[in-house]
mmCIF file with all atom_site columns, C-alpha atoms in Angstrom:
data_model
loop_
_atom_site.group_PDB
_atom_site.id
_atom_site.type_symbol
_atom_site.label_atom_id
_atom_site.label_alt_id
_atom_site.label_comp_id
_atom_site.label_asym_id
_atom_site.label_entity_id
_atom_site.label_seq_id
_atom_site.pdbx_PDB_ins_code
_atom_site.Cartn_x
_atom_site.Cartn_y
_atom_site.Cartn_z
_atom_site.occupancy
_atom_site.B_iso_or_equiv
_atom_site.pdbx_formal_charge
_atom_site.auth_seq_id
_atom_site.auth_comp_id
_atom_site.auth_asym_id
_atom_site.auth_atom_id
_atom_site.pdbx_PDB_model_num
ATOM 1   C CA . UNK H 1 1   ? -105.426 -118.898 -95.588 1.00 45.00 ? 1   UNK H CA 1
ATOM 2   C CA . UNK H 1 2   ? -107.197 -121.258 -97.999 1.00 42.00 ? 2   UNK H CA 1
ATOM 3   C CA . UNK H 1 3   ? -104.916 -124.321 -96.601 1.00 44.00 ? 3   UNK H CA 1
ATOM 4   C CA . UNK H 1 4   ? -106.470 -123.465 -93.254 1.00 43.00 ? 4   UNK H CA 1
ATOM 5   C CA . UNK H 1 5   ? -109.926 -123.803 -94.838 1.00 44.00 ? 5   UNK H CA 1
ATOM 6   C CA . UNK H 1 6   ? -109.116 -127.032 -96.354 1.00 45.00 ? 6   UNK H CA 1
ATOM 7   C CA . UNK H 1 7   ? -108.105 -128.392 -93.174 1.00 44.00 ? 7   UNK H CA 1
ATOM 8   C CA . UNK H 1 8   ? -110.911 -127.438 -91.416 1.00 43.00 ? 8   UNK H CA 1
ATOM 9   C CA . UNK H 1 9   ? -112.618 -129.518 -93.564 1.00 46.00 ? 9   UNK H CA 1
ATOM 10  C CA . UNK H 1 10  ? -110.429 -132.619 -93.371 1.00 45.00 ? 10  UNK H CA 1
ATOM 11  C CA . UNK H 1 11  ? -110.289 -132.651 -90.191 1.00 43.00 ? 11  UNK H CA 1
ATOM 12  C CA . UNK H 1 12  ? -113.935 -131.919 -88.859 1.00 44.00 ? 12  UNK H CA 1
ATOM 13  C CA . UNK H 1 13  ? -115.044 -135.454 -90.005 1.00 45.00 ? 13  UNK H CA 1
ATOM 14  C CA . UNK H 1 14  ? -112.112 -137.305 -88.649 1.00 40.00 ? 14  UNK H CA 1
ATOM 15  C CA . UNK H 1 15  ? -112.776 -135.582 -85.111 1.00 42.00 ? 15  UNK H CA 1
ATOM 16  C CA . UNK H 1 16  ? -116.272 -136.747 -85.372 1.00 40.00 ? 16  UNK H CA 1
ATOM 17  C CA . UNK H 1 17  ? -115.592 -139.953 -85.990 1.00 42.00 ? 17  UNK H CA 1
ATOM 18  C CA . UNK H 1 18  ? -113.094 -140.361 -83.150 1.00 42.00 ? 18  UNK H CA 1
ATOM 19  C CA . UNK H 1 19  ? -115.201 -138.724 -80.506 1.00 43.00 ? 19  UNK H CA 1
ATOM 20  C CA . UNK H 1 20  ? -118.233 -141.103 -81.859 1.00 45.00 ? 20  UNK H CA 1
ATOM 21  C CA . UNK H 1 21  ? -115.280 -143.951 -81.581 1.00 45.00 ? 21  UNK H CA 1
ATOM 22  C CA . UNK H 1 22  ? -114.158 -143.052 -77.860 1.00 45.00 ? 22  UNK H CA 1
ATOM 23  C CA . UNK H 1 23  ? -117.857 -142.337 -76.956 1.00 47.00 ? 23  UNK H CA 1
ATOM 24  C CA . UNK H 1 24  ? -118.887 -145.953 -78.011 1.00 47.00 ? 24  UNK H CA 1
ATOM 25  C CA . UNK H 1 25  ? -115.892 -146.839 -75.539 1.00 47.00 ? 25  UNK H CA 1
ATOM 26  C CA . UNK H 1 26  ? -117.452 -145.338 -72.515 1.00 50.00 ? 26  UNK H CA 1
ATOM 27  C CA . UNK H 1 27  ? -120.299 -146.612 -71.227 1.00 52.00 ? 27  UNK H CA 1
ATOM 28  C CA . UNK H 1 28  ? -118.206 -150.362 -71.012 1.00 52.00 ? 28  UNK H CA 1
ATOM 29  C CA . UNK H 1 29  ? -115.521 -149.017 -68.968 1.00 56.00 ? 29  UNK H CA 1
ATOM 30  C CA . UNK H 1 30  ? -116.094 -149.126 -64.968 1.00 61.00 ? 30  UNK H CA 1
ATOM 31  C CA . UNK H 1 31  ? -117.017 -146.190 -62.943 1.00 69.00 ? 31  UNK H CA 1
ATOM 32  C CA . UNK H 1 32  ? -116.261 -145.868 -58.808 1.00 72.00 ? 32  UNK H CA 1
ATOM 33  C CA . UNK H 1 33  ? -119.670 -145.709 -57.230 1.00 78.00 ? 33  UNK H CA 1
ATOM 34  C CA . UNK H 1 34  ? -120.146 -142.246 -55.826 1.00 86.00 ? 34  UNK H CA 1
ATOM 35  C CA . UNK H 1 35  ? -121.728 -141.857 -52.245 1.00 90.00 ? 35  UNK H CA 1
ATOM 36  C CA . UNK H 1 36  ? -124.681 -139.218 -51.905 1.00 92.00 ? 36  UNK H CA 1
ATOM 37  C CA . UNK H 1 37  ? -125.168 -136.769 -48.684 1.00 93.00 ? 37  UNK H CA 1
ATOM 38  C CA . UNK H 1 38  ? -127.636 -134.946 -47.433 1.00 93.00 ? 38  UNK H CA 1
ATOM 39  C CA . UNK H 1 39  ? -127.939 -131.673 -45.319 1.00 94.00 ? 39  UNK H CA 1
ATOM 40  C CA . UNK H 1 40  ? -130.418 -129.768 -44.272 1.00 94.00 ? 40  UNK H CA 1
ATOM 41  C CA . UNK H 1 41  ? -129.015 -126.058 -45.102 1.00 94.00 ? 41  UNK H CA 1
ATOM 42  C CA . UNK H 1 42  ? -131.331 -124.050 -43.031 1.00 93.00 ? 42  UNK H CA 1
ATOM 43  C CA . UNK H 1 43  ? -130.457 -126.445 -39.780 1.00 94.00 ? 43  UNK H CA 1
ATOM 44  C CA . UNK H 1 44  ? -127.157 -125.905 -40.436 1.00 95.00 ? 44  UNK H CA 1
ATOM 45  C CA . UNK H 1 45  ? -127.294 -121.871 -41.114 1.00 94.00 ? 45  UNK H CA 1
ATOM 46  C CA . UNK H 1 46  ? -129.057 -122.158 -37.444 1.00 94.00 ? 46  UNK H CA 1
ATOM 47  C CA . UNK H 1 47  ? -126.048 -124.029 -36.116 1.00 93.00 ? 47  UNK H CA 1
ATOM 48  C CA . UNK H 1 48  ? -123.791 -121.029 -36.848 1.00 94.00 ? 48  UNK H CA 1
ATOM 49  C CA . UNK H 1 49  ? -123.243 -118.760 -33.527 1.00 93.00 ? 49  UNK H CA 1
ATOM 50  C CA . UNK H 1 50  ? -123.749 -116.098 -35.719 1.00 94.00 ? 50  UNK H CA 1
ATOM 51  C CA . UNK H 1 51  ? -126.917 -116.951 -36.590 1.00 95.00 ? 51  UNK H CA 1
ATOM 52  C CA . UNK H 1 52  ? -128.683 -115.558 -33.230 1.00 95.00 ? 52  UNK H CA 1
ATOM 53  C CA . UNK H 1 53  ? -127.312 -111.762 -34.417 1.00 95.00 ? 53  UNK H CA 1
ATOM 54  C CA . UNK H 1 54  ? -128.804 -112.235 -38.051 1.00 95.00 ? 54  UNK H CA 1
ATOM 55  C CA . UNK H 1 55  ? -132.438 -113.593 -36.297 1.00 95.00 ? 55  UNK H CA 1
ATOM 56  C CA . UNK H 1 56  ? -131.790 -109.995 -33.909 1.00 96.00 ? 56  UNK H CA 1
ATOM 57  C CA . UNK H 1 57  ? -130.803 -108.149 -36.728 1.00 96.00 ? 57  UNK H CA 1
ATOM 58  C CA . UNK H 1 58  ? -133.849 -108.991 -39.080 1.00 96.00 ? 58  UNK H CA 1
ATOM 59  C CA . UNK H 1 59  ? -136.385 -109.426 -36.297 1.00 96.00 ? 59  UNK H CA 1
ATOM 60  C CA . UNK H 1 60  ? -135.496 -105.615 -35.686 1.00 96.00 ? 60  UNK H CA 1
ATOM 61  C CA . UNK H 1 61  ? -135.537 -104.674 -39.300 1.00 95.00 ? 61  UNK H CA 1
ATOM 62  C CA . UNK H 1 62  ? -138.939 -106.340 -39.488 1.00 96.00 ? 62  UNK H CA 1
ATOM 63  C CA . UNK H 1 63  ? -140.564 -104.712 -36.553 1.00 96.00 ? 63  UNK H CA 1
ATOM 64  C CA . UNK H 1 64  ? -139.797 -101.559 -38.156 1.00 95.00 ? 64  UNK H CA 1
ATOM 65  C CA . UNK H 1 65  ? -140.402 -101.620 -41.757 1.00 95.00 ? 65  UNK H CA 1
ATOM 66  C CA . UNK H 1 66  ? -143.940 -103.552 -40.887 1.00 96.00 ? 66  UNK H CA 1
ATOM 67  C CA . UNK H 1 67  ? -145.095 -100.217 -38.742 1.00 95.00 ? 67  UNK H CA 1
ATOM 68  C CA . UNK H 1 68  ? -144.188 -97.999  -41.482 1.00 95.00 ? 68  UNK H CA 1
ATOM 69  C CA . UNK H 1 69  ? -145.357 -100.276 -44.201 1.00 94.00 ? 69  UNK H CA 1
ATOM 70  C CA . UNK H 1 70  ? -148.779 -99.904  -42.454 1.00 95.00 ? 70  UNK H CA 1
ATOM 71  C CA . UNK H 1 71  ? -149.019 -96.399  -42.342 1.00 94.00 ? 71  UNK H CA 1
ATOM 72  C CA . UNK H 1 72  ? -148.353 -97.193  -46.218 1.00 94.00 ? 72  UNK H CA 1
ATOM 73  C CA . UNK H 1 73  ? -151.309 -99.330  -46.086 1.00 94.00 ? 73  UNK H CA 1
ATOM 74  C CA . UNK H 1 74  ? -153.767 -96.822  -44.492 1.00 93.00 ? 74  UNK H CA 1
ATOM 75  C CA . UNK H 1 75  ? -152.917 -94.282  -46.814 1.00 92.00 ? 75  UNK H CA 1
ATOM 76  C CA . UNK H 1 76  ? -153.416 -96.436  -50.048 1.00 92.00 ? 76  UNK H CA 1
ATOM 77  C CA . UNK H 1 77  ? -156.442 -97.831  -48.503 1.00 92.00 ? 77  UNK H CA 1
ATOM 78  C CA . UNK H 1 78  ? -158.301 -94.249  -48.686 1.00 88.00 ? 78  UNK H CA 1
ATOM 79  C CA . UNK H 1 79  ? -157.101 -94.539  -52.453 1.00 88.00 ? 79  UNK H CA 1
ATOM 80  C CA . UNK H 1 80  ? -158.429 -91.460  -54.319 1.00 87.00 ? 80  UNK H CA 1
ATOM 81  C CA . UNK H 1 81  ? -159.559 -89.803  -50.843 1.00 89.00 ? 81  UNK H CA 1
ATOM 82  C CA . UNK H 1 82  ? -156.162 -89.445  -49.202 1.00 88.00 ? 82  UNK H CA 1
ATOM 83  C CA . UNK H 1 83  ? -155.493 -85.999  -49.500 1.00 90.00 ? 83  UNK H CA 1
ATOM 84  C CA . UNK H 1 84  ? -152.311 -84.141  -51.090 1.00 90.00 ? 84  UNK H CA 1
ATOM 85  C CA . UNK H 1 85  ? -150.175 -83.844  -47.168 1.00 92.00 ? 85  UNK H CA 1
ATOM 86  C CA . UNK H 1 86  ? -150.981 -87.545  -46.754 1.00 91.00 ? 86  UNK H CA 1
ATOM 87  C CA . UNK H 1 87  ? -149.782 -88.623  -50.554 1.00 90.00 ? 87  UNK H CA 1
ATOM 88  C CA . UNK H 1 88  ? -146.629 -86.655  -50.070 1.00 94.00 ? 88  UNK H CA 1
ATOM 89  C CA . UNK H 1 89  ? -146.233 -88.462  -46.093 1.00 94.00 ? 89  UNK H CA 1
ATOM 90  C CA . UNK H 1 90  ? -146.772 -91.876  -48.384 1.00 93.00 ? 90  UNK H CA 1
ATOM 91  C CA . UNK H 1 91  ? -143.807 -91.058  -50.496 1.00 94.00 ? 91  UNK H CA 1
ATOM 92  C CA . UNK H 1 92  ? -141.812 -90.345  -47.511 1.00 96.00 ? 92  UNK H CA 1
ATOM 93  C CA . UNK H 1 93  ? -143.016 -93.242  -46.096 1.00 94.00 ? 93  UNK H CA 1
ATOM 94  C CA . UNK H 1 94  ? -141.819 -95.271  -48.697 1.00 95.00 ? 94  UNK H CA 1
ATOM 95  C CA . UNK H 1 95  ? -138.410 -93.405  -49.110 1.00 96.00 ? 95  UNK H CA 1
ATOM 96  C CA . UNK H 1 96  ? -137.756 -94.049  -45.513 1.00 96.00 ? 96  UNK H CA 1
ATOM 97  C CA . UNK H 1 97  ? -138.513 -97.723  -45.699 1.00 95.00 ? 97  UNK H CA 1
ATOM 98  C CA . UNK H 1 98  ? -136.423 -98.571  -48.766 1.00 96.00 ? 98  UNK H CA 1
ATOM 99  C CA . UNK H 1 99  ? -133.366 -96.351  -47.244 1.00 96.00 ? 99  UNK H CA 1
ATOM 100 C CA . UNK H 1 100 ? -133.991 -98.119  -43.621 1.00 95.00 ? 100 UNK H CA 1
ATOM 101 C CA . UNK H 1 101 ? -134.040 -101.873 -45.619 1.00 95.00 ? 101 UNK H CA 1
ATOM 102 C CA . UNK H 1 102 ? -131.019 -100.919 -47.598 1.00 96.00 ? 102 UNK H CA 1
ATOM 103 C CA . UNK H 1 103 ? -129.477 -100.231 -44.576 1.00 96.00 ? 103 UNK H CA 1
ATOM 104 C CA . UNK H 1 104 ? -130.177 -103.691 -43.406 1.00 95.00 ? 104 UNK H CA 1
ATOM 105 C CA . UNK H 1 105 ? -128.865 -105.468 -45.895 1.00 95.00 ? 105 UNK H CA 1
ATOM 106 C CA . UNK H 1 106 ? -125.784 -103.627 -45.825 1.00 96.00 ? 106 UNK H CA 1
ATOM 107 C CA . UNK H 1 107 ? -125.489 -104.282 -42.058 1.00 95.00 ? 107 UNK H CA 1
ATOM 108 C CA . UNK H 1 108 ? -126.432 -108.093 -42.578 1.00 95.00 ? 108 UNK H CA 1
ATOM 109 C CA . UNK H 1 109 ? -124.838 -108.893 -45.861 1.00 96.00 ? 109 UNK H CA 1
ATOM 110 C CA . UNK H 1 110 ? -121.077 -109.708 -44.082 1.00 96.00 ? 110 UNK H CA 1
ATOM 111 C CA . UNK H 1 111 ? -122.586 -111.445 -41.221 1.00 95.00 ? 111 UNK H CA 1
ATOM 112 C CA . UNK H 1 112 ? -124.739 -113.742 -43.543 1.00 95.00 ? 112 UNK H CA 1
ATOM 113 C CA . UNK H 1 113 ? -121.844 -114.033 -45.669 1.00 95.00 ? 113 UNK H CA 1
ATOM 114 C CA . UNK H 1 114 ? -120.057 -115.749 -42.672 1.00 95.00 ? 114 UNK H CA 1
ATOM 115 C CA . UNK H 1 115 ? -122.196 -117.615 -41.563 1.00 95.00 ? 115 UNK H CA 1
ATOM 116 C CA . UNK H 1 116 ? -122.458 -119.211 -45.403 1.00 95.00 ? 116 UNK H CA 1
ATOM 117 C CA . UNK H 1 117 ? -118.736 -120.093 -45.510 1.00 95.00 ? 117 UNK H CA 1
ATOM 118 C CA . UNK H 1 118 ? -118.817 -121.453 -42.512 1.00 95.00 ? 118 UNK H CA 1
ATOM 119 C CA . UNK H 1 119 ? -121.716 -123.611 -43.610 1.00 95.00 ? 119 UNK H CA 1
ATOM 120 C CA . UNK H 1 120 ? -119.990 -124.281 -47.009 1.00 95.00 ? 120 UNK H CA 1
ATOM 121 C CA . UNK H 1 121 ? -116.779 -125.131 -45.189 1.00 95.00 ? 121 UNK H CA 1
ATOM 122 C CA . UNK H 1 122 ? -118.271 -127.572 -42.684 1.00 95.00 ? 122 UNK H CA 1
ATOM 123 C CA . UNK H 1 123 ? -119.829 -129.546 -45.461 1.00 95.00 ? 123 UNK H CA 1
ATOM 124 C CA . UNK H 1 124 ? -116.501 -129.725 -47.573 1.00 95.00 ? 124 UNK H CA 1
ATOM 125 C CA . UNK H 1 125 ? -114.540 -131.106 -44.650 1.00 95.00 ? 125 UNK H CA 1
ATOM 126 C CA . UNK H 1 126 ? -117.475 -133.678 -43.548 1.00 95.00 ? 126 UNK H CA 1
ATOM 127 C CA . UNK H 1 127 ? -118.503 -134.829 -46.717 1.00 94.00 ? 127 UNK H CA 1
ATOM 128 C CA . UNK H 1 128 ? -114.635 -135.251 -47.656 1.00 94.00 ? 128 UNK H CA 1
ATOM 129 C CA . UNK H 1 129 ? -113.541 -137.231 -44.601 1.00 94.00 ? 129 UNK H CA 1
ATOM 130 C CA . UNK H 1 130 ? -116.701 -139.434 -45.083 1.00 92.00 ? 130 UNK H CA 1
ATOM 131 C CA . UNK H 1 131 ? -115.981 -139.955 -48.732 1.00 92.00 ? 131 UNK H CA 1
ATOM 132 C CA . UNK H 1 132 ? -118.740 -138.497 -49.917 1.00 92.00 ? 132 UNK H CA 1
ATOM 133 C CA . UNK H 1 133 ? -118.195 -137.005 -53.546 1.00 92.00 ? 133 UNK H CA 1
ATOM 134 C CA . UNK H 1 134 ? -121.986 -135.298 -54.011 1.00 92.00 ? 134 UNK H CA 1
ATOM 135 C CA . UNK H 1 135 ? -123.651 -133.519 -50.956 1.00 94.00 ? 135 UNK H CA 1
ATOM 136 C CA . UNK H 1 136 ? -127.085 -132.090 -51.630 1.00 93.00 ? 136 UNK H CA 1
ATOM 137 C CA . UNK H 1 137 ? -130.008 -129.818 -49.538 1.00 93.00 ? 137 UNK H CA 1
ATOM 138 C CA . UNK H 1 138 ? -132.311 -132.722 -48.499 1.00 90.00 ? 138 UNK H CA 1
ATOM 139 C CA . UNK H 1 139 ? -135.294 -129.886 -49.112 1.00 91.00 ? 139 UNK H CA 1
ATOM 140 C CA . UNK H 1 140 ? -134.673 -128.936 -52.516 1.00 91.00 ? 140 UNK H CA 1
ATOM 141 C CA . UNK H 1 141 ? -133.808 -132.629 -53.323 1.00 89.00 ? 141 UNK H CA 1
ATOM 142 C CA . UNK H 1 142 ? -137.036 -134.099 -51.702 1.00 87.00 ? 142 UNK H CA 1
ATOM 143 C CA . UNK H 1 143 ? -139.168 -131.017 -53.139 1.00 90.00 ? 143 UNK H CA 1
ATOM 144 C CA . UNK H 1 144 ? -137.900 -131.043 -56.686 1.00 90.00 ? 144 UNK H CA 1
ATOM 145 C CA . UNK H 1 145 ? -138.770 -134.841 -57.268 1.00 88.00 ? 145 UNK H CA 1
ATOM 146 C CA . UNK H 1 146 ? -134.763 -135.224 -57.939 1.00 86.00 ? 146 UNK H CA 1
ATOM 147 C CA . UNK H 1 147 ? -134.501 -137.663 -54.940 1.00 86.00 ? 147 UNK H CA 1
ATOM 148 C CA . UNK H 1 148 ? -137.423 -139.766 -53.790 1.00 86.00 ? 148 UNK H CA 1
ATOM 149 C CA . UNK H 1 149 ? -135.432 -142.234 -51.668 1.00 87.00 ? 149 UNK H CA 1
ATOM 150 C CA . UNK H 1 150 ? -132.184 -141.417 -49.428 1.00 87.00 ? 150 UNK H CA 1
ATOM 151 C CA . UNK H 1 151 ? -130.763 -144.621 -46.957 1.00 87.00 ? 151 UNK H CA 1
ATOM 152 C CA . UNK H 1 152 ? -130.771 -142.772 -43.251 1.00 89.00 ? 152 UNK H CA 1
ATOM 153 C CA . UNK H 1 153 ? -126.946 -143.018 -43.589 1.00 88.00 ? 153 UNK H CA 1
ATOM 154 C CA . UNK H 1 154 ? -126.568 -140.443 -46.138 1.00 91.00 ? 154 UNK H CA 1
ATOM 155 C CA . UNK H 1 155 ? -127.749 -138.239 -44.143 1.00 93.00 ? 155 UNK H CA 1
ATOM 156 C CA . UNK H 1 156 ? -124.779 -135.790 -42.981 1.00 93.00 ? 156 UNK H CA 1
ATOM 157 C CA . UNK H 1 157 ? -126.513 -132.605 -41.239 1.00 94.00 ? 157 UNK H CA 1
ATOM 158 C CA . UNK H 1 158 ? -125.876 -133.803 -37.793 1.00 93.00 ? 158 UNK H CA 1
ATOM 159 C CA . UNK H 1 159 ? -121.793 -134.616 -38.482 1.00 94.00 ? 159 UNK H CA 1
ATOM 160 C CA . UNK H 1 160 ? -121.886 -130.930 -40.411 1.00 95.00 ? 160 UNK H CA 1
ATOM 161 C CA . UNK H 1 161 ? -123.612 -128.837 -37.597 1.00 94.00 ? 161 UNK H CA 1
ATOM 162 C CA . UNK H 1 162 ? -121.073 -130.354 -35.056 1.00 93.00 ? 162 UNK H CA 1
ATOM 163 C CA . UNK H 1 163 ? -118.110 -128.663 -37.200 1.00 92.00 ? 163 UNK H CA 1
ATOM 164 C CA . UNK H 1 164 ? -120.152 -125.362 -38.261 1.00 91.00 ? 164 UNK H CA 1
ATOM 165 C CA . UNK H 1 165 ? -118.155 -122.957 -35.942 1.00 80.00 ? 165 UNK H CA 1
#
């Protein structure tokens, strides 16, 4: 046990000094340009066919948690007036609309879930066949200040939403 404790200690110094040796090395050799994409994710979720069921699907779930959510609303808005009946219709109210919204997701989840691979796959098979090693969401690029610039022909959504099936 104490040899392995001595060579621990050998060793620790020689492995900095060869990773400080081979780093030093590095930055002179030459590196293959990458080429950048960009896609814009939400277009390309809309592309989907399965798309127009999600829209349905949440356009339904919103029509009906929003009525019940305001009968929510009226209650809470007579605060400390609302009487005992109308407290216990509140908590109802509220159990109904988180059972209803679970039952949303649960109904959505796989169809979103699609719809993403689908997405995901698209990219992968454009981006490859166009030799593009780094594909990124134009929106969260532009909006995070991580790309200020992009040349028009980096631009892959229309290419992707043609092979989204």
């Amino acid at each position: 046990m104490r040899d392995m404790k001595i060579n621990a200690k050998i060793l620790a110094p020689l492995a900095l000094v060869a990773a400080y040796g081979l780093g030093t090395v590095a930055p002179h050799a030459q590196t293959t340009p990458q080429k950048v994409g960009f896609v814009d994710v939400s277009k390309l979720l809309s592309a989907h066919p399965g798309d127009k069921e999600i829209q349905a699907i949440q356009k339904k779930a919103d029509d009906e948690l929003t009525a019940l959510d305001k009968q929510v609303k009226a209650i809470d808005a007579k605060g400390a007036g609302a009487t005992a009946a109308e407290k216990q219709t509140r908590e109802q109210l509220v159990a109904t609309i988180k059972s209803k919204a679970d039952a949303y997701d649960k109904q959505l989840a796989p169809k979103i879930s699609v719809v993403e691979k689908a997405v995901d796959t698209a990219i992968n098979t454009v981006a490859k066949s166009n030799g593009f090693s780094i594909v990124m969401d134009r929106d969260v690029a532009s909006k995070s200040g991580l790309v200020i610039y992009a040349d028009p022909t980096s631009e892959l959504t229309d290419a992707v939403a043609k092979a989204v099936k």
